[in-house]
Structures are given as C-alpha cells and as structure tokens.
Amino acid sequence: MQLIYIYINQPNKEAISLNLYSDYFYRIENNELKREKNQQFSSFIFQNNIKSISAFIGENGTGKSILLENIISTLLNKGDNGYFLLYKEDDNLYYTSNNLKIQY
C-alpha cells in the first residue's frame, strides 16, 4: 500500500493538504477531489521497487513536528478534525474518510 494524498480539515484553522506521490497532484476543492498530472515527474530517478520518496524539509521551528503530530492525532481519531486519505494498492486507488463527504 502506498499513501498518496492526505487532507485534514481542521476547525477554525486552514486545512492541511499533502501530496505524497509524484506523478499526480491532488487537492480538495468544493468537497470534490481534483487530480492534475505532474508534468515534471520523472520516474527514472527511482530504482527497483522504489516508486516515490516523500520528505518534510524545513528550518528549525517551521512546524514539521507539529504537522506530523497533527496527522497522527487525526488518524487516531483524536479531536474534531475530518480527514480524507487516498492510497494505492496493486495499481488501484482507494480512499478512506471519517466525517468528510468528498466526491471522488
């Protein structure tokens, strides 16, 4: 399984939208999942079974740890955040969501 996209709706805060896959960009717009081809994607940089690499990069104090803590607490159903996860398995796309109504 490969996690492709994470969307977290936070009450009274800006939503978190993370693309974790390289050949498409995903976003939620008006409760609808949108997908756009990444024209700059090049698979030749990966070898063997590696399909993509994701990293959180930034200077100290920019919120990397807080972002990861927020994702984990949301996925553990702590708090009021709604989430939408898109993942890929055997070239098929699947999603899961707790309390968001997203058209896919």
PDB file of N, CA and C in Angstrom:
ATOM      1  N   MET A   1       0.846  -1.176   0.000  1.00  0.00           N
ATOM      2  CA  MET A   1       0.000   0.000   0.000  1.00  0.00           C
ATOM      3  C   MET A   1       0.890   1.237   0.000  1.00  0.00           C
ATOM      4  N   GLN A   2       0.462   2.222  -0.770  1.00  0.00           N
ATOM      5  CA  GLN A   2       1.197   3.477  -0.842  1.00  0.00           C
ATOM      6  C   GLN A   2       0.235   4.628  -0.566  1.00  0.00           C
ATOM      7  N   LEU A   3       0.522   5.388   0.471  1.00  0.00           N
ATOM      8  CA  LEU A   3      -0.280   6.561   0.799  1.00  0.00           C
ATOM      9  C   LEU A   3       0.049   7.652  -0.211  1.00  0.00           C
ATOM     10  N   ILE A   4      -0.991   8.182  -0.860  1.00  0.00           N
ATOM     11  CA  ILE A   4      -0.797   9.133  -1.947  1.00  0.00           C
ATOM     12  C   ILE A   4      -1.136  10.566  -1.550  1.00  0.00           C
ATOM     13  N   TYR A   5      -2.228  10.733  -0.799  1.00  0.00           N
ATOM     14  CA  TYR A   5      -2.708  12.085  -0.505  1.00  0.00           C
ATOM     15  C   TYR A   5      -3.386  12.100   0.857  1.00  0.00           C
ATOM     16  N   ILE A   6      -3.120  13.148   1.620  1.00  0.00           N
ATOM     17  CA  ILE A   6      -3.734  13.356   2.927  1.00  0.00           C
ATOM     18  C   ILE A   6      -4.392  14.735   2.926  1.00  0.00           C
ATOM     19  N   TYR A   7      -5.649  14.771   3.353  1.00  0.00           N
ATOM     20  CA  TYR A   7      -6.355  16.038   3.535  1.00  0.00           C
ATOM     21  C   TYR A   7      -6.939  16.034   4.939  1.00  0.00           C
ATOM     22  N   ILE A   8      -6.629  17.062   5.712  1.00  0.00           N
ATOM     23  CA  ILE A   8      -7.150  17.180   7.071  1.00  0.00           C
ATOM     24  C   ILE A   8      -7.868  18.512   7.206  1.00  0.00           C
ATOM     25  N   ASN A   9      -9.145  18.445   7.524  1.00  0.00           N
ATOM     26  CA  ASN A   9      -9.949  19.634   7.746  1.00  0.00           C
ATOM     27  C   ASN A   9      -9.937  19.942   9.236  1.00  0.00           C
ATOM     28  N   GLN A  10      -9.367  21.082   9.592  1.00  0.00           N
ATOM     29  CA  GLN A  10      -9.230  21.464  10.991  1.00  0.00           C
ATOM     30  C   GLN A  10     -10.203  22.593  11.314  1.00  0.00           C
ATOM     31  N   PRO A  11     -11.045  22.416  12.332  1.00  0.00           N
ATOM     32  CA  PRO A  11     -11.951  23.511  12.705  1.00  0.00           C
ATOM     33  C   PRO A  11     -11.166  24.765  13.080  1.00  0.00           C
ATOM     34  N   ASN A  12     -11.593  25.898  12.553  1.00  0.00           N
ATOM     35  CA  ASN A  12     -11.010  27.209  12.856  1.00  0.00           C
ATOM     36  C   ASN A  12      -9.547  27.335  12.440  1.00  0.00           C
ATOM     37  N   LYS A  13      -9.068  26.472  11.549  1.00  0.00           N
ATOM     38  CA  LYS A  13      -7.703  26.564  11.030  1.00  0.00           C
ATOM     39  C   LYS A  13      -7.730  26.237   9.547  1.00  0.00           C
ATOM     40  N   GLU A  14      -6.631  26.552   8.890  1.00  0.00           N
ATOM     41  CA  GLU A  14      -6.507  26.204   7.477  1.00  0.00           C
ATOM     42  C   GLU A  14      -6.360  24.694   7.326  1.00  0.00           C
ATOM     43  N   ALA A  15      -6.989  24.122   6.324  1.00  0.00           N
ATOM     44  CA  ALA A  15      -6.901  22.680   6.074  1.00  0.00           C
ATOM     45  C   ALA A  15      -5.483  22.308   5.656  1.00  0.00           C
ATOM     46  N   ILE A  16      -5.099  21.080   5.974  1.00  0.00           N
ATOM     47  CA  ILE A  16      -3.814  20.535   5.562  1.00  0.00           C
ATOM     48  C   ILE A  16      -4.048  19.668   4.329  1.00  0.00           C
ATOM     49  N   SER A  17      -3.279  19.899   3.294  1.00  0.00           N
ATOM     50  CA  SER A  17      -3.390  19.147   2.049  1.00  0.00           C
ATOM     51  C   SER A  17      -1.984  18.718   1.645  1.00  0.00           C
ATOM     52  N   LEU A  18      -1.710  17.406   1.710  1.00  0.00           N
ATOM     53  CA  LEU A  18      -0.361  16.894   1.432  1.00  0.00           C
ATOM     54  C   LEU A  18      -0.376  15.877   0.305  1.00  0.00           C
ATOM     55  N   ASN A  19       0.406  16.131  -0.712  1.00  0.00           N
ATOM     56  CA  ASN A  19       0.615  15.184  -1.796  1.00  0.00           C
ATOM     57  C   ASN A  19       1.874  14.383  -1.490  1.00  0.00           C
ATOM     58  N   LEU A  20       1.741  13.064  -1.484  1.00  0.00           N
ATOM     59  CA  LEU A  20       2.864  12.198  -1.150  1.00  0.00           C
ATOM     60  C   LEU A  20       3.250  11.291  -2.314  1.00  0.00           C
ATOM     61  N   TYR A  21       2.757  11.597  -3.491  1.00  0.00           N
ATOM     62  CA  TYR A  21       3.063  10.782  -4.658  1.00  0.00           C
ATOM     63  C   TYR A  21       3.492  11.713  -5.777  1.00  0.00           C
ATOM     64  N   SER A  22       4.291  11.264  -6.670  1.00  0.00           N
ATOM     65  CA  SER A  22       4.984  12.145  -7.592  1.00  0.00           C
ATOM     66  C   SER A  22       4.291  12.434  -8.914  1.00  0.00           C
ATOM     67  N   ASP A  23       3.601  11.464  -9.514  1.00  0.00           N
ATOM     68  CA  ASP A  23       3.145  11.707 -10.882  1.00  0.00           C
ATOM     69  C   ASP A  23       1.820  12.460 -11.006  1.00  0.00           C
ATOM     70  N   TYR A  24       1.109  12.661  -9.912  1.00  0.00           N
ATOM     71  CA  TYR A  24      -0.110  13.483  -9.912  1.00  0.00           C
ATOM     72  C   TYR A  24      -0.136  14.388  -8.681  1.00  0.00           C
ATOM     73  N   PHE A  25      -0.792  15.539  -8.827  1.00  0.00           N
ATOM     74  CA  PHE A  25      -1.081  16.423  -7.704  1.00  0.00           C
ATOM     75  C   PHE A  25      -2.571  16.294  -7.406  1.00  0.00           C
ATOM     76  N   TYR A  26      -2.920  16.152  -6.133  1.00  0.00           N
ATOM     77  CA  TYR A  26      -4.315  16.045  -5.713  1.00  0.00           C
ATOM     78  C   TYR A  26      -4.657  17.241  -4.839  1.00  0.00           C
ATOM     79  N   ARG A  27      -5.941  17.613  -4.852  1.00  0.00           N
ATOM     80  CA  ARG A  27      -6.430  18.674  -3.968  1.00  0.00           C
ATOM     81  C   ARG A  27      -7.933  18.485  -3.780  1.00  0.00           C
ATOM     82  N   ILE A  28      -8.438  19.009  -2.686  1.00  0.00           N
ATOM     83  CA  ILE A  28      -9.876  19.018  -2.431  1.00  0.00           C
ATOM     84  C   ILE A  28     -10.360  20.432  -2.722  1.00  0.00           C
ATOM     85  N   GLU A  29     -11.352  20.516  -3.578  1.00  0.00           N
ATOM     86  CA  GLU A  29     -11.908  21.815  -3.953  1.00  0.00           C
ATOM     87  C   GLU A  29     -13.426  21.689  -3.976  1.00  0.00           C
ATOM     88  N   ASN A  30     -14.113  22.464  -3.146  1.00  0.00           N
ATOM     89  CA  ASN A  30     -15.572  22.407  -3.043  1.00  0.00           C
ATOM     90  C   ASN A  30     -16.061  20.977  -2.789  1.00  0.00           C
ATOM     91  N   ASN A  31     -15.418  20.306  -1.840  1.00  0.00           N
ATOM     92  CA  ASN A  31     -15.752  18.932  -1.452  1.00  0.00           C
ATOM     93  C   ASN A  31     -15.623  17.929  -2.600  1.00  0.00           C
ATOM     94  N   GLU A  32     -14.771  18.218  -3.550  1.00  0.00           N
ATOM     95  CA  GLU A  32     -14.527  17.303  -4.666  1.00  0.00           C
ATOM     96  C   GLU A  32     -13.023  17.095  -4.820  1.00  0.00           C
ATOM     97  N   LEU A  33     -12.627  15.840  -5.024  1.00  0.00           N
ATOM     98  CA  LEU A  33     -11.215  15.514  -5.230  1.00  0.00           C
ATOM     99  C   LEU A  33     -10.824  15.851  -6.663  1.00  0.00           C
ATOM    100  N   LYS A  34      -9.787  16.652  -6.812  1.00  0.00           N
ATOM    101  CA  LYS A  34      -9.269  17.035  -8.126  1.00  0.00           C
ATOM    102  C   LYS A  34      -7.886  16.417  -8.304  1.00  0.00           C
ATOM    103  N   ARG A  35      -7.577  16.004  -9.528  1.00  0.00           N
ATOM    104  CA  ARG A  35      -6.282  15.408  -9.828  1.00  0.00           C
ATOM    105  C   ARG A  35      -5.694  16.080 -11.065  1.00  0.00           C
ATOM    106  N   GLU A  36      -4.400  16.401 -10.977  1.00  0.00           N
ATOM    107  CA  GLU A  36      -3.715  17.064 -12.073  1.00  0.00           C
ATOM    108  C   GLU A  36      -2.383  16.363 -12.323  1.00  0.00           C
ATOM    109  N   LYS A  37      -2.078  16.059 -13.562  1.00  0.00           N
ATOM    110  CA  LYS A  37      -0.835  15.391 -13.924  1.00  0.00           C
ATOM    111  C   LYS A  37       0.353  16.292 -13.597  1.00  0.00           C
ATOM    112  N   ASN A  38       1.359  15.723 -12.954  1.00  0.00           N
ATOM    113  CA  ASN A  38       2.602  16.438 -12.677  1.00  0.00           C
ATOM    114  C   ASN A  38       3.473  16.342 -13.918  1.00  0.00           C
ATOM    115  N   GLN A  39       3.558  17.413 -14.658  1.00  0.00           N
ATOM    116  CA  GLN A  39       4.311  17.420 -15.914  1.00  0.00           C
ATOM    117  C   GLN A  39       5.815  17.290 -15.700  1.00  0.00           C
ATOM    118  N   GLN A  40       6.292  17.545 -14.479  1.00  0.00           N
ATOM    119  CA  GLN A  40       7.726  17.473 -14.201  1.00  0.00           C
ATOM    120  C   GLN A  40       8.151  16.138 -13.616  1.00  0.00           C
ATOM    121  N   PHE A  41       7.214  15.203 -13.450  1.00  0.00           N
ATOM    122  CA  PHE A  41       7.541  13.902 -12.868  1.00  0.00           C
ATOM    123  C   PHE A  41       8.436  13.107 -13.808  1.00  0.00           C
ATOM    124  N   SER A  42       9.455  12.499 -13.230  1.00  0.00           N
ATOM    125  CA  SER A  42      10.366  11.645 -13.992  1.00  0.00           C
ATOM    126  C   SER A  42      10.668  10.417 -13.152  1.00  0.00           C
ATOM    127  N   SER A  43      10.248   9.255 -13.623  1.00  0.00           N
ATOM    128  CA  SER A  43      10.425   8.024 -12.849  1.00  0.00           C
ATOM    129  C   SER A  43      11.826   7.450 -12.945  1.00  0.00           C
ATOM    130  N   PHE A  44      12.667   7.981 -13.792  1.00  0.00           N
ATOM    131  CA  PHE A  44      13.994   7.387 -13.963  1.00  0.00           C
ATOM    132  C   PHE A  44      14.900   7.575 -12.751  1.00  0.00           C
ATOM    133  N   ILE A  45      14.551   8.468 -11.837  1.00  0.00           N
ATOM    134  CA  ILE A  45      15.411   8.678 -10.669  1.00  0.00           C
ATOM    135  C   ILE A  45      15.249   7.585  -9.616  1.00  0.00           C
ATOM    136  N   PHE A  46      14.184   6.775  -9.728  1.00  0.00           N
ATOM    137  CA  PHE A  46      13.950   5.701  -8.774  1.00  0.00           C
ATOM    138  C   PHE A  46      14.419   4.378  -9.354  1.00  0.00           C
ATOM    139  N   GLN A  47      14.949   3.545  -8.488  1.00  0.00           N
ATOM    140  CA  GLN A  47      15.438   2.243  -8.928  1.00  0.00           C
ATOM    141  C   GLN A  47      14.623   1.127  -8.301  1.00  0.00           C
ATOM    142  N   ASN A  48      14.604  -0.016  -8.966  1.00  0.00           N
ATOM    143  CA  ASN A  48      13.968  -1.238  -8.467  1.00  0.00           C
ATOM    144  C   ASN A  48      12.530  -0.994  -8.026  1.00  0.00           C
ATOM    145  N   ASN A  49      12.208  -1.295  -6.762  1.00  0.00           N
ATOM    146  CA  ASN A  49      10.830  -1.206  -6.274  1.00  0.00           C
ATOM    147  C   ASN A  49      10.478   0.142  -5.654  1.00  0.00           C
ATOM    148  N   ILE A  50      11.385   1.084  -5.658  1.00  0.00           N
ATOM    149  CA  ILE A  50      11.103   2.406  -5.095  1.00  0.00           C
ATOM    150  C   ILE A  50      10.274   3.183  -6.098  1.00  0.00           C
ATOM    151  N   LYS A  51       9.082   3.609  -5.674  1.00  0.00           N
ATOM    152  CA  LYS A  51       8.181   4.326  -6.573  1.00  0.00           C
ATOM    153  C   LYS A  51       8.159   5.824  -6.293  1.00  0.00           C
ATOM    154  N   SER A  52       8.371   6.207  -5.051  1.00  0.00           N
ATOM    155  CA  SER A  52       8.428   7.630  -4.706  1.00  0.00           C
ATOM    156  C   SER A  52       9.044   7.782  -3.325  1.00  0.00           C
ATOM    157  N   ILE A  53       9.492   8.986  -3.057  1.00  0.00           N
ATOM    158  CA  ILE A  53      10.072   9.328  -1.761  1.00  0.00           C
ATOM    159  C   ILE A  53       9.441  10.643  -1.326  1.00  0.00           C
ATOM    160  N   SER A  54       8.999  10.709  -0.075  1.00  0.00           N
ATOM    161  CA  SER A  54       8.431  11.943   0.467  1.00  0.00           C
ATOM    162  C   SER A  54       9.241  12.364   1.678  1.00  0.00           C
ATOM    163  N   ALA A  55       9.416  13.653   1.840  1.00  0.00           N
ATOM    164  CA  ALA A  55      10.180  14.165   2.971  1.00  0.00           C
ATOM    165  C   ALA A  55       9.573  15.494   3.428  1.00  0.00           C
ATOM    166  N   PHE A  56       9.645  15.754   4.719  1.00  0.00           N
ATOM    167  CA  PHE A  56       9.267  17.048   5.281  1.00  0.00           C
ATOM    168  C   PHE A  56      10.568  17.782   5.561  1.00  0.00           C
ATOM    169  N   ILE A  57      10.794  18.857   4.837  1.00  0.00           N
ATOM    170  CA  ILE A  57      12.054  19.591   4.936  1.00  0.00           C
ATOM    171  C   ILE A  57      11.752  21.028   5.329  1.00  0.00           C
ATOM    172  N   GLY A  58      12.549  21.557   6.246  1.00  0.00           N
ATOM    173  CA  GLY A  58      12.393  22.949   6.632  1.00  0.00           C
ATOM    174  C   GLY A  58      13.325  23.298   7.765  1.00  0.00           C
ATOM    175  N   GLU A  59      13.492  24.565   7.985  1.00  0.00           N
ATOM    176  CA  GLU A  59      14.345  25.038   9.071  1.00  0.00           C
ATOM    177  C   GLU A  59      13.719  24.703  10.412  1.00  0.00           C
ATOM    178  N   ASN A  60      14.525  24.730  11.451  1.00  0.00           N
ATOM    179  CA  ASN A  60      14.026  24.508  12.809  1.00  0.00           C
ATOM    180  C   ASN A  60      12.932  25.526  13.119  1.00  0.00           C
ATOM    181  N   GLY A  61      11.865  25.032  13.749  1.00  0.00           N
ATOM    182  CA  GLY A  61      10.790  25.917  14.175  1.00  0.00           C
ATOM    183  C   GLY A  61       9.746  26.218  13.116  1.00  0.00           C
ATOM    184  N   THR A  62       9.799  25.555  11.962  1.00  0.00           N
ATOM    185  CA  THR A  62       8.826  25.848  10.903  1.00  0.00           C
ATOM    186  C   THR A  62       7.566  24.998  10.979  1.00  0.00           C
ATOM    187  N   GLY A  63       7.519  24.029  11.916  1.00  0.00           N
ATOM    188  CA  GLY A  63       6.288  23.279  12.144  1.00  0.00           C
ATOM    189  C   GLY A  63       6.269  21.858  11.609  1.00  0.00           C
ATOM    190  N   LYS A  64       7.411  21.302  11.259  1.00  0.00           N
ATOM    191  CA  LYS A  64       7.442  19.931  10.732  1.00  0.00           C
ATOM    192  C   LYS A  64       6.913  18.933  11.752  1.00  0.00           C
ATOM    193  N   SER A  65       7.379  19.005  12.978  1.00  0.00           N
ATOM    194  CA  SER A  65       6.948  18.077  14.029  1.00  0.00           C
ATOM    195  C   SER A  65       5.474  18.277  14.360  1.00  0.00           C
ATOM    196  N   ILE A  66       5.031  19.512  14.423  1.00  0.00           N
ATOM    197  CA  ILE A  66       3.621  19.797  14.712  1.00  0.00           C
ATOM    198  C   ILE A  66       2.734  19.239  13.599  1.00  0.00           C
ATOM    199  N   LEU A  67       3.179  19.376  12.364  1.00  0.00           N
ATOM    200  CA  LEU A  67       2.427  18.824  11.236  1.00  0.00           C
ATOM    201  C   LEU A  67       2.280  17.311  11.376  1.00  0.00           C
ATOM    202  N   LEU A  68       3.359  16.619  11.662  1.00  0.00           N
ATOM    203  CA  LEU A  68       3.304  15.162  11.824  1.00  0.00           C
ATOM    204  C   LEU A  68       2.453  14.764  13.027  1.00  0.00           C
ATOM    205  N   GLU A  69       2.556  15.497  14.130  1.00  0.00           N
ATOM    206  CA  GLU A  69       1.729  15.214  15.307  1.00  0.00           C
ATOM    207  C   GLU A  69       0.250  15.398  14.980  1.00  0.00           C
ATOM    208  N   ASN A  70      -0.062  16.432  14.207  1.00  0.00           N
ATOM    209  CA  ASN A  70      -1.450  16.692  13.812  1.00  0.00           C
ATOM    210  C   ASN A  70      -1.977  15.569  12.925  1.00  0.00           C
ATOM    211  N   ILE A  71      -1.180  15.102  11.991  1.00  0.00           N
ATOM    212  CA  ILE A  71      -1.589  13.999  11.124  1.00  0.00           C
ATOM    213  C   ILE A  71      -1.847  12.747  11.946  1.00  0.00           C
ATOM    214  N   ILE A  72      -0.925  12.416  12.837  1.00  0.00           N
ATOM    215  CA  ILE A  72      -1.062  11.205  13.658  1.00  0.00           C
ATOM    216  C   ILE A  72      -2.280  11.289  14.560  1.00  0.00           C
ATOM    217  N   SER A  73      -2.477  12.419  15.234  1.00  0.00           N
ATOM    218  CA  SER A  73      -3.628  12.532  16.140  1.00  0.00           C
ATOM    219  C   SER A  73      -4.943  12.477  15.369  1.00  0.00           C
ATOM    220  N   THR A  74      -4.968  13.033  14.165  1.00  0.00           N
ATOM    221  CA  THR A  74      -6.175  12.957  13.341  1.00  0.00           C
ATOM    222  C   THR A  74      -6.465  11.518  12.946  1.00  0.00           C
ATOM    223  N   LEU A  75      -5.446  10.799  12.515  1.00  0.00           N
ATOM    224  CA  LEU A  75      -5.638   9.415  12.085  1.00  0.00           C
ATOM    225  C   LEU A  75      -6.019   8.502  13.244  1.00  0.00           C
ATOM    226  N   LEU A  76      -5.648   8.881  14.447  1.00  0.00           N
ATOM    227  CA  LEU A  76      -6.048   8.120  15.629  1.00  0.00           C
ATOM    228  C   LEU A  76      -7.404   8.580  16.159  1.00  0.00           C
ATOM    229  N   ASN A  77      -8.089   9.441  15.387  1.00  0.00           N
ATOM    230  CA  ASN A  77      -9.421   9.958  15.734  1.00  0.00           C
ATOM    231  C   ASN A  77      -9.450  10.730  17.041  1.00  0.00           C
ATOM    232  N   LYS A  78      -8.399  11.472  17.296  1.00  0.00           N
ATOM    233  CA  LYS A  78      -8.377  12.369  18.455  1.00  0.00           C
ATOM    234  C   LYS A  78      -8.714  13.772  17.965  1.00  0.00           C
ATOM    235  N   GLY A  79      -9.659  14.407  18.587  1.00  0.00           N
ATOM    236  CA  GLY A  79     -10.045  15.752  18.191  1.00  0.00           C
ATOM    237  C   GLY A  79     -11.177  15.758  17.186  1.00  0.00           C
ATOM    238  N   ASP A  80     -11.444  16.943  16.633  1.00  0.00           N
ATOM    239  CA  ASP A  80     -12.583  17.145  15.734  1.00  0.00           C
ATOM    240  C   ASP A  80     -12.192  17.226  14.266  1.00  0.00           C
ATOM    241  N   ASN A  81     -10.959  16.910  13.944  1.00  0.00           N
ATOM    242  CA  ASN A  81     -10.505  17.031  12.562  1.00  0.00           C
ATOM    243  C   ASN A  81     -11.151  15.972  11.677  1.00  0.00           C
ATOM    244  N   GLY A  82     -11.537  16.386  10.490  1.00  0.00           N
ATOM    245  CA  GLY A  82     -12.003  15.437   9.489  1.00  0.00           C
ATOM    246  C   GLY A  82     -10.847  15.110   8.561  1.00  0.00           C
ATOM    247  N   TYR A  83     -10.800  13.896   8.058  1.00  0.00           N
ATOM    248  CA  TYR A  83      -9.704  13.545   7.168  1.00  0.00           C
ATOM    249  C   TYR A  83     -10.190  12.773   5.954  1.00  0.00           C
ATOM    250  N   PHE A  84      -9.375  12.834   4.907  1.00  0.00           N
ATOM    251  CA  PHE A  84      -9.575  12.078   3.680  1.00  0.00           C
ATOM    252  C   PHE A  84      -8.201  11.552   3.288  1.00  0.00           C
ATOM    253  N   LEU A  85      -8.071  10.238   3.145  1.00  0.00           N
ATOM    254  CA  LEU A  85      -6.813   9.609   2.749  1.00  0.00           C
ATOM    255  C   LEU A  85      -7.008   8.889   1.427  1.00  0.00           C
ATOM    256  N   LEU A  86      -6.101   9.100   0.524  1.00  0.00           N
ATOM    257  CA  LEU A  86      -6.120   8.405  -0.756  1.00  0.00           C
ATOM    258  C   LEU A  86      -4.890   7.518  -0.802  1.00  0.00           C
ATOM    259  N   TYR A  87      -5.100   6.242  -1.129  1.00  0.00           N
ATOM    260  CA  TYR A  87      -3.959   5.335  -1.196  1.00  0.00           C
ATOM    261  C   TYR A  87      -4.086   4.413  -2.397  1.00  0.00           C
ATOM    262  N   LYS A  88      -2.958   3.820  -2.745  1.00  0.00           N
ATOM    263  CA  LYS A  88      -2.867   2.980  -3.937  1.00  0.00           C
ATOM    264  C   LYS A  88      -2.374   1.600  -3.535  1.00  0.00           C
ATOM    265  N   GLU A  89      -3.019   0.583  -4.097  1.00  0.00           N
ATOM    266  CA  GLU A  89      -2.596  -0.789  -3.869  1.00  0.00           C
ATOM    267  C   GLU A  89      -2.846  -1.575  -5.152  1.00  0.00           C
ATOM    268  N   ASP A  90      -1.818  -2.239  -5.638  1.00  0.00           N
ATOM    269  CA  ASP A  90      -1.916  -3.015  -6.883  1.00  0.00           C
ATOM    270  C   ASP A  90      -2.497  -2.182  -8.026  1.00  0.00           C
ATOM    271  N   ASP A  91      -2.014  -0.957  -8.166  1.00  0.00           N
ATOM    272  CA  ASP A  91      -2.437  -0.025  -9.223  1.00  0.00           C
ATOM    273  C   ASP A  91      -3.907   0.386  -9.147  1.00  0.00           C
ATOM    274  N   ASN A  92      -4.574   0.139  -8.027  1.00  0.00           N
ATOM    275  CA  ASN A  92      -5.943   0.603  -7.799  1.00  0.00           C
ATOM    276  C   ASN A  92      -5.933   1.686  -6.737  1.00  0.00           C
ATOM    277  N   LEU A  93      -6.777   2.700  -6.914  1.00  0.00           N
ATOM    278  CA  LEU A  93      -6.893   3.776  -5.939  1.00  0.00           C
ATOM    279  C   LEU A  93      -8.052   3.496  -4.984  1.00  0.00           C
ATOM    280  N   TYR A  94      -7.821   3.762  -3.699  1.00  0.00           N
ATOM    281  CA  TYR A  94      -8.835   3.604  -2.663  1.00  0.00           C
ATOM    282  C   TYR A  94      -8.788   4.837  -1.771  1.00  0.00           C
ATOM    283  N   TYR A  95      -9.853   5.068  -1.036  1.00  0.00           N
ATOM    284  CA  TYR A  95      -9.849   6.169  -0.079  1.00  0.00           C
ATOM    285  C   TYR A  95     -10.576   5.760   1.192  1.00  0.00           C
ATOM    286  N   THR A  96     -10.268   6.505   2.241  1.00  0.00           N
ATOM    287  CA  THR A  96     -10.987   6.377   3.497  1.00  0.00           C
ATOM    288  C   THR A  96     -11.159   7.775   4.069  1.00  0.00           C
ATOM    289  N   SER A  97     -12.233   7.966   4.800  1.00  0.00           N
ATOM    290  CA  SER A  97     -12.531   9.265   5.377  1.00  0.00           C
ATOM    291  C   SER A  97     -13.357   9.063   6.639  1.00  0.00           C
ATOM    292  N   ASN A  98     -13.203   9.952   7.620  1.00  0.00           N
ATOM    293  CA  ASN A  98     -14.013   9.771   8.820  1.00  0.00           C
ATOM    294  C   ASN A  98     -15.333  10.529   8.738  1.00  0.00           C
ATOM    295  N   ASN A  99     -15.311  11.832   8.622  1.00  0.00           N
ATOM    296  CA  ASN A  99     -16.575  12.555   8.599  1.00  0.00           C
ATOM    297  C   ASN A  99     -16.642  13.611   7.479  1.00  0.00           C
ATOM    298  N   LEU A 100     -15.842  13.444   6.472  1.00  0.00           N
ATOM    299  CA  LEU A 100     -15.875  14.355   5.320  1.00  0.00           C
ATOM    300  C   LEU A 100     -16.621  13.699   4.181  1.00  0.00           C
ATOM    301  N   LYS A 101     -17.436  14.444   3.518  1.00  0.00           N
ATOM    302  CA  LYS A 101     -18.153  13.967   2.344  1.00  0.00           C
ATOM    303  C   LYS A 101     -17.446  14.522   1.097  1.00  0.00           C
ATOM    304  N   ILE A 102     -16.589  13.712   0.511  1.00  0.00           N
ATOM    305  CA  ILE A 102     -15.797  14.123  -0.640  1.00  0.00           C
ATOM    306  C   ILE A 102     -16.245  13.328  -1.869  1.00  0.00           C
ATOM    307  N   GLN A 103     -16.502  14.037  -2.945  1.00  0.00           N
ATOM    308  CA  GLN A 103     -16.837  13.346  -4.202  1.00  0.00           C
ATOM    309  C   GLN A 103     -15.538  12.897  -4.847  1.00  0.00           C
ATOM    310  N   TYR A 104     -15.517  11.633  -5.213  1.00  0.00           N
ATOM    311  CA  TYR A 104     -14.294  11.035  -5.764  1.00  0.00           C
ATOM    312  C   TYR A 104     -14.554  10.547  -7.158  1.00  0.00           C
TER     313      TYR A 104
END
